[in-house]
Short mmCIF file of N, CA and C in Angstrom, two decimals:
data_model
loop_
_atom_site.label_atom_id
_atom_site.label_comp_id
_atom_site.label_asym_id
_atom_site.label_seq_id
_atom_site.Cartn_x
_atom_site.Cartn_y
_atom_site.Cartn_z
N MET A 158 8.41 -12.60 4.62
CA MET A 158 9.21 -11.70 5.42
C MET A 158 9.89 -10.70 4.49
N ARG A 159 9.82 -9.43 4.82
CA ARG A 159 10.42 -8.40 3.99
C ARG A 159 11.68 -7.88 4.67
N TYR A 160 12.63 -7.46 3.87
CA TYR A 160 13.88 -6.96 4.39
C TYR A 160 14.08 -5.54 3.88
N PRO A 161 14.51 -4.62 4.75
CA PRO A 161 14.58 -3.22 4.37
C PRO A 161 15.55 -2.94 3.24
N ASP A 162 16.59 -3.73 3.09
CA ASP A 162 17.56 -3.46 2.03
C ASP A 162 17.21 -4.21 0.75
N GLY A 163 16.07 -4.89 0.72
CA GLY A 163 15.66 -5.60 -0.48
C GLY A 163 16.43 -6.87 -0.71
N GLY A 164 17.22 -7.27 0.23
CA GLY A 164 18.08 -8.41 0.03
C GLY A 164 17.42 -9.73 0.31
N GLY A 165 17.42 -10.15 1.50
CA GLY A 165 16.97 -11.47 1.88
C GLY A 165 17.98 -12.02 2.84
N LEU A 166 17.97 -13.28 3.05
CA LEU A 166 18.90 -13.89 4.00
C LEU A 166 20.17 -14.34 3.29
N THR A 167 21.29 -14.16 3.98
CA THR A 167 22.55 -14.70 3.48
C THR A 167 22.57 -16.19 3.78
N ALA A 168 23.55 -16.91 3.25
CA ALA A 168 23.63 -18.35 3.48
C ALA A 168 23.74 -18.68 4.98
N PRO A 169 24.60 -18.00 5.76
CA PRO A 169 24.65 -18.30 7.19
C PRO A 169 23.34 -18.00 7.91
N GLN A 170 22.65 -16.94 7.49
CA GLN A 170 21.37 -16.62 8.11
C GLN A 170 20.32 -17.66 7.76
N ARG A 171 20.35 -18.16 6.52
CA ARG A 171 19.42 -19.23 6.14
C ARG A 171 19.69 -20.48 6.98
N ASP A 172 20.97 -20.80 7.20
CA ASP A 172 21.33 -21.96 8.02
C ASP A 172 20.82 -21.79 9.45
N GLN A 173 20.95 -20.58 9.97
CA GLN A 173 20.50 -20.30 11.33
C GLN A 173 18.98 -20.47 11.44
N ARG A 174 18.24 -19.95 10.44
CA ARG A 174 16.79 -20.10 10.45
C ARG A 174 16.40 -21.57 10.32
N GLU A 175 17.16 -22.31 9.52
CA GLU A 175 16.89 -23.74 9.36
C GLU A 175 17.05 -24.46 10.70
N GLN A 176 18.07 -24.09 11.47
CA GLN A 176 18.28 -24.71 12.77
C GLN A 176 17.10 -24.42 13.71
N VAL A 177 16.54 -23.22 13.62
CA VAL A 177 15.37 -22.89 14.43
C VAL A 177 14.20 -23.79 14.03
N ARG A 178 14.02 -23.99 12.74
CA ARG A 178 12.94 -24.87 12.27
C ARG A 178 13.16 -26.31 12.76
N PHE A 179 14.41 -26.76 12.76
CA PHE A 179 14.71 -28.11 13.24
C PHE A 179 14.42 -28.22 14.74
N GLN A 180 14.71 -27.17 15.50
CA GLN A 180 14.37 -27.18 16.92
C GLN A 180 12.85 -27.28 17.09
N ALA A 181 12.13 -26.57 16.25
CA ALA A 181 10.67 -26.64 16.29
C ALA A 181 10.21 -28.07 16.01
N ALA A 182 10.83 -28.74 15.04
CA ALA A 182 10.46 -30.12 14.70
C ALA A 182 10.66 -31.03 15.90
N GLU A 183 11.78 -30.85 16.62
CA GLU A 183 12.03 -31.66 17.81
C GLU A 183 10.94 -31.43 18.86
N MET A 184 10.56 -30.16 19.01
CA MET A 184 9.52 -29.84 19.99
C MET A 184 8.17 -30.43 19.57
N PHE A 185 7.87 -30.39 18.27
CA PHE A 185 6.63 -30.99 17.79
C PHE A 185 6.63 -32.49 18.06
N ALA A 186 7.78 -33.14 17.84
CA ALA A 186 7.88 -34.58 18.07
C ALA A 186 7.66 -34.93 19.53
N GLN A 187 7.98 -33.99 20.43
CA GLN A 187 7.78 -34.22 21.86
C GLN A 187 6.38 -33.82 22.32
N GLY A 188 5.54 -33.40 21.38
CA GLY A 188 4.16 -33.10 21.72
C GLY A 188 3.83 -31.63 21.93
N ALA A 189 4.79 -30.75 21.70
CA ALA A 189 4.53 -29.31 21.88
C ALA A 189 3.58 -28.81 20.80
N ARG A 190 2.72 -27.87 21.16
CA ARG A 190 1.79 -27.26 20.22
C ARG A 190 2.43 -26.01 19.61
N PRO A 191 1.97 -25.57 18.44
CA PRO A 191 2.55 -24.39 17.79
C PRO A 191 2.65 -23.13 18.65
N PRO A 192 1.63 -22.78 19.47
CA PRO A 192 1.78 -21.58 20.31
C PRO A 192 2.94 -21.70 21.31
N GLN A 193 3.13 -22.90 21.84
CA GLN A 193 4.24 -23.12 22.78
C GLN A 193 5.57 -22.99 22.06
N VAL A 194 5.66 -23.55 20.87
CA VAL A 194 6.89 -23.47 20.07
C VAL A 194 7.19 -22.01 19.72
N ALA A 195 6.15 -21.28 19.33
CA ALA A 195 6.33 -19.87 18.96
C ALA A 195 6.89 -19.07 20.13
N GLU A 196 6.32 -19.30 21.31
CA GLU A 196 6.77 -18.56 22.48
C GLU A 196 8.21 -18.93 22.86
N ARG A 197 8.49 -20.22 22.85
CA ARG A 197 9.81 -20.68 23.28
C ARG A 197 10.91 -20.28 22.30
N LEU A 198 10.64 -20.34 21.00
CA LEU A 198 11.66 -20.02 19.99
C LEU A 198 11.61 -18.55 19.56
N ARG A 199 10.65 -17.81 20.12
CA ARG A 199 10.51 -16.39 19.81
C ARG A 199 10.29 -16.14 18.32
N VAL A 200 9.30 -16.85 17.77
CA VAL A 200 8.88 -16.66 16.38
C VAL A 200 7.38 -16.38 16.40
N SER A 201 6.85 -15.99 15.26
CA SER A 201 5.41 -15.72 15.21
C SER A 201 4.63 -17.03 15.27
N GLN A 202 3.41 -16.93 15.76
CA GLN A 202 2.55 -18.12 15.82
C GLN A 202 2.22 -18.59 14.40
N LYS A 203 2.12 -17.65 13.48
CA LYS A 203 1.83 -18.02 12.09
C LYS A 203 2.95 -18.91 11.55
N SER A 204 4.21 -18.53 11.81
CA SER A 204 5.34 -19.37 11.35
C SER A 204 5.30 -20.73 12.02
N ALA A 205 5.06 -20.75 13.33
CA ALA A 205 5.03 -22.03 14.06
C ALA A 205 3.93 -22.93 13.53
N ARG A 206 2.76 -22.36 13.23
CA ARG A 206 1.67 -23.18 12.67
C ARG A 206 2.04 -23.72 11.29
N ALA A 207 2.67 -22.87 10.46
CA ALA A 207 3.08 -23.32 9.12
C ALA A 207 4.12 -24.43 9.23
N TRP A 208 5.08 -24.26 10.13
CA TRP A 208 6.10 -25.29 10.31
C TRP A 208 5.47 -26.59 10.80
N HIS A 209 4.49 -26.47 11.70
CA HIS A 209 3.83 -27.66 12.23
C HIS A 209 3.12 -28.42 11.10
N ALA A 210 2.44 -27.68 10.23
CA ALA A 210 1.75 -28.32 9.10
C ALA A 210 2.76 -28.98 8.16
N GLN A 211 3.88 -28.32 7.89
CA GLN A 211 4.91 -28.92 7.03
C GLN A 211 5.52 -30.14 7.69
N TRP A 212 5.77 -30.04 8.98
CA TRP A 212 6.37 -31.17 9.72
C TRP A 212 5.43 -32.38 9.71
N ARG A 213 4.12 -32.14 9.93
CA ARG A 213 3.15 -33.24 9.91
C ARG A 213 3.10 -33.89 8.54
N ALA A 214 3.20 -33.07 7.48
CA ALA A 214 3.09 -33.60 6.11
C ALA A 214 4.35 -34.31 5.64
N GLY A 215 5.53 -33.82 6.07
CA GLY A 215 6.75 -34.40 5.52
C GLY A 215 7.90 -34.63 6.49
N GLY A 216 7.65 -34.49 7.77
CA GLY A 216 8.70 -34.70 8.75
C GLY A 216 9.70 -33.56 8.77
N THR A 217 10.82 -33.82 9.44
CA THR A 217 11.84 -32.79 9.60
C THR A 217 12.41 -32.35 8.24
N GLY A 218 12.50 -33.26 7.31
CA GLY A 218 13.03 -32.93 5.98
C GLY A 218 12.23 -31.85 5.27
N ALA A 219 10.94 -31.75 5.58
CA ALA A 219 10.10 -30.74 4.95
C ALA A 219 10.44 -29.33 5.44
N LEU A 220 11.20 -29.24 6.54
CA LEU A 220 11.57 -27.94 7.09
C LEU A 220 12.95 -27.47 6.63
N ARG A 221 13.57 -28.24 5.74
CA ARG A 221 14.89 -27.83 5.21
C ARG A 221 14.77 -26.58 4.37
N SER A 222 15.85 -25.80 4.36
CA SER A 222 15.89 -24.59 3.55
C SER A 222 15.88 -24.96 2.08
N ARG A 223 15.16 -24.19 1.29
CA ARG A 223 15.13 -24.42 -0.15
C ARG A 223 16.10 -23.51 -0.89
N GLY A 224 16.96 -22.81 -0.15
CA GLY A 224 17.93 -21.91 -0.76
C GLY A 224 17.33 -20.52 -0.96
N PRO A 225 18.08 -19.67 -1.60
CA PRO A 225 17.58 -18.31 -1.80
C PRO A 225 16.34 -18.30 -2.68
N SER A 226 15.44 -17.40 -2.38
CA SER A 226 14.21 -17.33 -3.17
C SER A 226 14.44 -16.50 -4.42
N GLY A 227 13.54 -16.63 -5.34
CA GLY A 227 13.61 -15.85 -6.56
C GLY A 227 14.56 -16.44 -7.58
N PRO A 228 14.48 -15.92 -8.79
CA PRO A 228 15.37 -16.43 -9.83
C PRO A 228 16.80 -16.01 -9.58
N SER A 229 17.74 -16.80 -10.06
CA SER A 229 19.14 -16.44 -9.89
C SER A 229 19.48 -15.32 -10.87
N SER A 230 20.47 -14.56 -10.52
CA SER A 230 20.87 -13.40 -11.33
C SER A 230 21.46 -13.86 -12.65
N ARG A 231 21.17 -13.10 -13.69
CA ARG A 231 21.77 -13.40 -14.99
C ARG A 231 23.22 -12.93 -15.04
N PHE A 232 23.59 -12.05 -14.11
CA PHE A 232 24.97 -11.57 -14.04
C PHE A 232 25.80 -12.60 -13.28
N ARG A 233 26.70 -13.24 -13.95
CA ARG A 233 27.48 -14.33 -13.35
C ARG A 233 28.54 -13.81 -12.37
N PRO A 234 28.78 -14.51 -11.28
CA PRO A 234 29.76 -14.06 -10.28
C PRO A 234 31.17 -13.85 -10.86
N GLN A 235 31.57 -14.65 -11.83
CA GLN A 235 32.92 -14.51 -12.38
C GLN A 235 33.09 -13.22 -13.19
N TRP A 236 31.99 -12.56 -13.53
CA TRP A 236 32.07 -11.30 -14.28
C TRP A 236 32.36 -10.11 -13.38
N ARG A 237 32.22 -10.28 -12.09
CA ARG A 237 32.34 -9.15 -11.17
C ARG A 237 33.72 -8.50 -11.20
N THR A 238 34.77 -9.28 -11.28
CA THR A 238 36.11 -8.68 -11.31
C THR A 238 36.30 -7.86 -12.58
N GLU A 239 35.79 -8.35 -13.69
CA GLU A 239 35.91 -7.59 -14.94
C GLU A 239 35.07 -6.31 -14.87
N LEU A 240 33.89 -6.38 -14.26
CA LEU A 240 33.07 -5.18 -14.11
C LEU A 240 33.78 -4.15 -13.25
N ALA A 241 34.39 -4.59 -12.16
CA ALA A 241 35.13 -3.66 -11.29
C ALA A 241 36.25 -2.98 -12.07
N ALA A 242 36.94 -3.74 -12.92
CA ALA A 242 38.01 -3.15 -13.73
C ALA A 242 37.45 -2.15 -14.74
N LEU A 243 36.31 -2.46 -15.32
CA LEU A 243 35.68 -1.54 -16.27
C LEU A 243 35.27 -0.24 -15.57
N LEU A 244 34.74 -0.35 -14.37
CA LEU A 244 34.33 0.84 -13.63
C LEU A 244 35.54 1.66 -13.20
N GLU A 245 36.62 0.98 -12.92
CA GLU A 245 37.86 1.66 -12.50
C GLU A 245 38.40 2.56 -13.62
N GLN A 246 38.11 2.21 -14.87
CA GLN A 246 38.57 3.02 -16.01
C GLN A 246 37.90 4.38 -16.05
N GLY A 247 36.74 4.51 -15.43
CA GLY A 247 36.03 5.77 -15.40
C GLY A 247 35.02 5.88 -16.52
N PRO A 248 34.06 6.79 -16.36
CA PRO A 248 33.00 6.96 -17.35
C PRO A 248 33.52 7.44 -18.72
N ALA A 249 34.56 8.25 -18.74
CA ALA A 249 35.07 8.77 -20.01
C ALA A 249 35.54 7.65 -20.93
N ALA A 250 36.10 6.60 -20.36
CA ALA A 250 36.58 5.48 -21.16
C ALA A 250 35.43 4.74 -21.85
N HIS A 251 34.21 4.99 -21.39
CA HIS A 251 33.05 4.32 -21.95
C HIS A 251 32.12 5.28 -22.69
N GLY A 252 32.62 6.50 -22.94
CA GLY A 252 31.87 7.43 -23.78
C GLY A 252 31.18 8.58 -23.08
N TRP A 253 31.23 8.67 -21.77
CA TRP A 253 30.60 9.78 -21.06
C TRP A 253 31.69 10.78 -20.68
N VAL A 254 31.86 11.80 -21.50
CA VAL A 254 32.94 12.77 -21.27
C VAL A 254 32.44 14.03 -20.59
N GLU A 255 31.12 14.23 -20.52
CA GLU A 255 30.59 15.46 -19.94
C GLU A 255 30.85 15.58 -18.44
N ASP A 256 30.90 14.48 -17.73
CA ASP A 256 31.28 14.50 -16.31
C ASP A 256 31.87 13.14 -15.94
N GLN A 257 32.50 13.08 -14.81
CA GLN A 257 33.18 11.85 -14.38
C GLN A 257 32.43 11.19 -13.23
N ARG A 258 31.12 11.02 -13.40
CA ARG A 258 30.31 10.37 -12.38
C ARG A 258 29.71 9.10 -12.94
N TRP A 259 29.79 8.04 -12.13
CA TRP A 259 29.09 6.82 -12.48
C TRP A 259 27.67 6.94 -11.93
N THR A 260 26.70 6.73 -12.77
CA THR A 260 25.32 6.62 -12.32
C THR A 260 24.91 5.17 -12.51
N LEU A 261 23.84 4.78 -11.84
CA LEU A 261 23.38 3.40 -11.98
C LEU A 261 22.97 3.10 -13.42
N ALA A 262 22.37 4.08 -14.09
CA ALA A 262 21.98 3.88 -15.49
C ALA A 262 23.20 3.67 -16.36
N ARG A 263 24.27 4.41 -16.10
CA ARG A 263 25.49 4.24 -16.88
C ARG A 263 26.12 2.87 -16.64
N VAL A 264 26.14 2.45 -15.39
CA VAL A 264 26.71 1.13 -15.08
C VAL A 264 25.88 0.05 -15.76
N ALA A 265 24.55 0.19 -15.73
CA ALA A 265 23.68 -0.78 -16.40
C ALA A 265 23.95 -0.79 -17.90
N THR A 266 24.23 0.36 -18.48
CA THR A 266 24.55 0.44 -19.90
C THR A 266 25.85 -0.28 -20.21
N VAL A 267 26.87 -0.08 -19.37
CA VAL A 267 28.16 -0.78 -19.56
C VAL A 267 27.96 -2.28 -19.48
N ILE A 268 27.17 -2.73 -18.51
CA ILE A 268 26.88 -4.17 -18.37
C ILE A 268 26.18 -4.68 -19.62
N GLY A 269 25.21 -3.92 -20.10
CA GLY A 269 24.48 -4.33 -21.31
C GLY A 269 25.38 -4.41 -22.53
N ARG A 270 26.28 -3.43 -22.67
CA ARG A 270 27.20 -3.44 -23.82
C ARG A 270 28.17 -4.61 -23.76
N ARG A 271 28.68 -4.89 -22.57
CA ARG A 271 29.72 -5.92 -22.44
C ARG A 271 29.15 -7.34 -22.44
N TRP A 272 28.08 -7.56 -21.67
CA TRP A 272 27.58 -8.93 -21.49
C TRP A 272 26.22 -9.17 -22.16
N HIS A 273 25.66 -8.17 -22.79
CA HIS A 273 24.40 -8.30 -23.53
C HIS A 273 23.25 -8.77 -22.65
N ILE A 274 23.22 -8.24 -21.42
CA ILE A 274 22.08 -8.49 -20.54
C ILE A 274 21.56 -7.14 -20.06
N SER A 275 20.29 -7.10 -19.78
CA SER A 275 19.67 -5.85 -19.34
C SER A 275 19.34 -5.95 -17.86
N LEU A 276 19.91 -5.04 -17.07
CA LEU A 276 19.61 -4.97 -15.65
C LEU A 276 18.87 -3.68 -15.37
N SER A 277 17.90 -3.73 -14.48
CA SER A 277 17.21 -2.52 -14.07
C SER A 277 18.11 -1.73 -13.13
N VAL A 278 17.72 -0.50 -12.85
CA VAL A 278 18.50 0.33 -11.93
C VAL A 278 18.57 -0.32 -10.54
N PRO A 279 17.45 -0.82 -9.98
CA PRO A 279 17.56 -1.48 -8.67
C PRO A 279 18.44 -2.74 -8.70
N GLN A 280 18.37 -3.51 -9.79
CA GLN A 280 19.23 -4.69 -9.89
C GLN A 280 20.69 -4.28 -9.94
N THR A 281 20.97 -3.20 -10.67
CA THR A 281 22.35 -2.70 -10.77
C THR A 281 22.85 -2.25 -9.41
N TRP A 282 22.01 -1.52 -8.67
CA TRP A 282 22.40 -1.06 -7.34
C TRP A 282 22.66 -2.25 -6.42
N ARG A 283 21.80 -3.27 -6.47
CA ARG A 283 21.99 -4.46 -5.64
C ARG A 283 23.32 -5.14 -5.96
N LEU A 284 23.61 -5.27 -7.26
CA LEU A 284 24.86 -5.89 -7.69
C LEU A 284 26.06 -5.10 -7.18
N LEU A 285 26.04 -3.78 -7.36
CA LEU A 285 27.17 -2.96 -6.91
C LEU A 285 27.34 -3.02 -5.40
N ARG A 286 26.22 -3.04 -4.67
CA ARG A 286 26.30 -3.14 -3.22
C ARG A 286 26.92 -4.47 -2.80
N GLN A 287 26.55 -5.55 -3.49
CA GLN A 287 27.13 -6.86 -3.19
C GLN A 287 28.62 -6.88 -3.49
N MET A 288 29.04 -6.08 -4.47
CA MET A 288 30.46 -6.01 -4.83
C MET A 288 31.25 -5.09 -3.90
N GLY A 289 30.56 -4.39 -2.99
CA GLY A 289 31.24 -3.53 -2.04
C GLY A 289 31.26 -2.07 -2.41
N PHE A 290 30.61 -1.70 -3.50
CA PHE A 290 30.54 -0.29 -3.88
C PHE A 290 29.48 0.40 -3.04
N THR A 291 29.68 1.67 -2.76
CA THR A 291 28.73 2.46 -2.00
C THR A 291 28.43 3.75 -2.74
N ALA A 292 27.33 4.38 -2.36
CA ALA A 292 27.01 5.69 -2.93
C ALA A 292 28.04 6.68 -2.43
N GLN A 293 28.52 7.50 -3.31
CA GLN A 293 29.57 8.44 -2.94
C GLN A 293 29.03 9.86 -2.94
N VAL A 294 29.57 10.67 -2.05
CA VAL A 294 29.26 12.09 -2.02
C VAL A 294 30.57 12.85 -2.16
N PRO A 295 30.52 14.06 -2.69
CA PRO A 295 31.76 14.81 -2.89
C PRO A 295 32.50 15.05 -1.57
N VAL A 296 33.82 14.99 -1.63
CA VAL A 296 34.64 15.24 -0.45
C VAL A 296 34.72 16.73 -0.19
N HIS A 297 34.80 17.52 -1.25
CA HIS A 297 34.94 18.96 -1.13
C HIS A 297 33.68 19.66 -1.61
N ARG A 298 33.47 20.86 -1.12
CA ARG A 298 32.35 21.66 -1.59
C ARG A 298 32.69 22.23 -2.96
N ALA A 299 31.66 22.52 -3.71
CA ALA A 299 31.86 23.07 -5.04
C ALA A 299 32.56 24.42 -4.96
N ALA A 300 33.47 24.68 -5.89
CA ALA A 300 34.19 25.95 -5.92
C ALA A 300 33.23 27.10 -6.19
N GLU A 301 32.12 26.83 -6.87
CA GLU A 301 31.16 27.87 -7.23
C GLU A 301 30.23 28.21 -6.07
N ARG A 302 30.31 27.52 -4.96
CA ARG A 302 29.39 27.72 -3.84
C ARG A 302 29.47 29.17 -3.35
N ASP A 303 28.32 29.79 -3.22
CA ASP A 303 28.24 31.18 -2.76
C ASP A 303 27.76 31.16 -1.31
N GLU A 304 28.68 31.33 -0.37
CA GLU A 304 28.36 31.25 1.05
C GLU A 304 27.34 32.30 1.46
N GLN A 305 27.41 33.51 0.86
CA GLN A 305 26.45 34.57 1.19
C GLN A 305 25.03 34.17 0.77
N ALA A 306 24.89 33.57 -0.41
CA ALA A 306 23.58 33.13 -0.88
C ALA A 306 23.04 32.01 0.00
N VAL A 307 23.89 31.13 0.44
CA VAL A 307 23.47 30.04 1.33
C VAL A 307 22.99 30.61 2.66
N ALA A 308 23.74 31.56 3.22
CA ALA A 308 23.36 32.17 4.50
C ALA A 308 22.03 32.91 4.37
N THR A 309 21.84 33.61 3.28
CA THR A 309 20.58 34.32 3.04
C THR A 309 19.43 33.34 2.96
N TRP A 310 19.62 32.27 2.24
CA TRP A 310 18.56 31.27 2.10
C TRP A 310 18.20 30.67 3.45
N VAL A 311 19.21 30.35 4.26
CA VAL A 311 18.96 29.73 5.57
C VAL A 311 18.22 30.70 6.48
N GLU A 312 18.57 31.98 6.43
CA GLU A 312 17.96 32.95 7.33
C GLU A 312 16.59 33.42 6.87
N GLU A 313 16.36 33.54 5.56
CA GLU A 313 15.12 34.14 5.07
C GLU A 313 14.15 33.14 4.45
N VAL A 314 14.63 32.26 3.60
CA VAL A 314 13.75 31.36 2.86
C VAL A 314 13.36 30.14 3.70
N TRP A 315 14.32 29.54 4.36
CA TRP A 315 14.05 28.31 5.11
C TRP A 315 12.98 28.49 6.20
N PRO A 316 12.99 29.57 6.99
CA PRO A 316 11.93 29.72 7.99
C PRO A 316 10.52 29.74 7.37
N VAL A 317 10.37 30.31 6.19
CA VAL A 317 9.08 30.35 5.51
C VAL A 317 8.68 28.94 5.08
N VAL A 318 9.60 28.21 4.52
CA VAL A 318 9.35 26.84 4.06
C VAL A 318 9.05 25.94 5.24
N GLU A 319 9.79 26.13 6.33
CA GLU A 319 9.64 25.28 7.50
C GLU A 319 8.25 25.46 8.14
N ARG A 320 7.71 26.67 8.11
CA ARG A 320 6.38 26.93 8.71
C ARG A 320 5.29 26.15 8.01
N ARG A 321 5.43 25.87 6.72
CA ARG A 321 4.43 25.14 5.97
C ARG A 321 4.37 23.74 6.50
#
């Protein structure tokens, strides 16, 4: 099963899915076939057949959740508060004086310098999202914005581009 945000199931969602599997086990014990279970529990027939095979091989215990999939993160949960404090200091405090924007690459660099682990940009984004950080956009328009140039572009250039 794929998830659009690249995440997976949270602990409560895993528990909920486990309860569905346990309901399927009860139905199998009463003689229900996988297509009937799939229809009644509103799951795919492929899942119902897989659960039936697991249930036959190992009983209800075989349908227990195995926890989150994939390897656990090398970034420890107790480090999150320190990372938030480091980010609160701003990029200049960590050597980026040309602008005051945090990029994912910069955050990954700070993590690497402090904890000596290497995170990819997607891993860094996932970590920040879990910590409650969001992508930010400027509140105000740039002072250099030329309204006349923007209007000209919208009226003359955009219709040409849009036709393509």
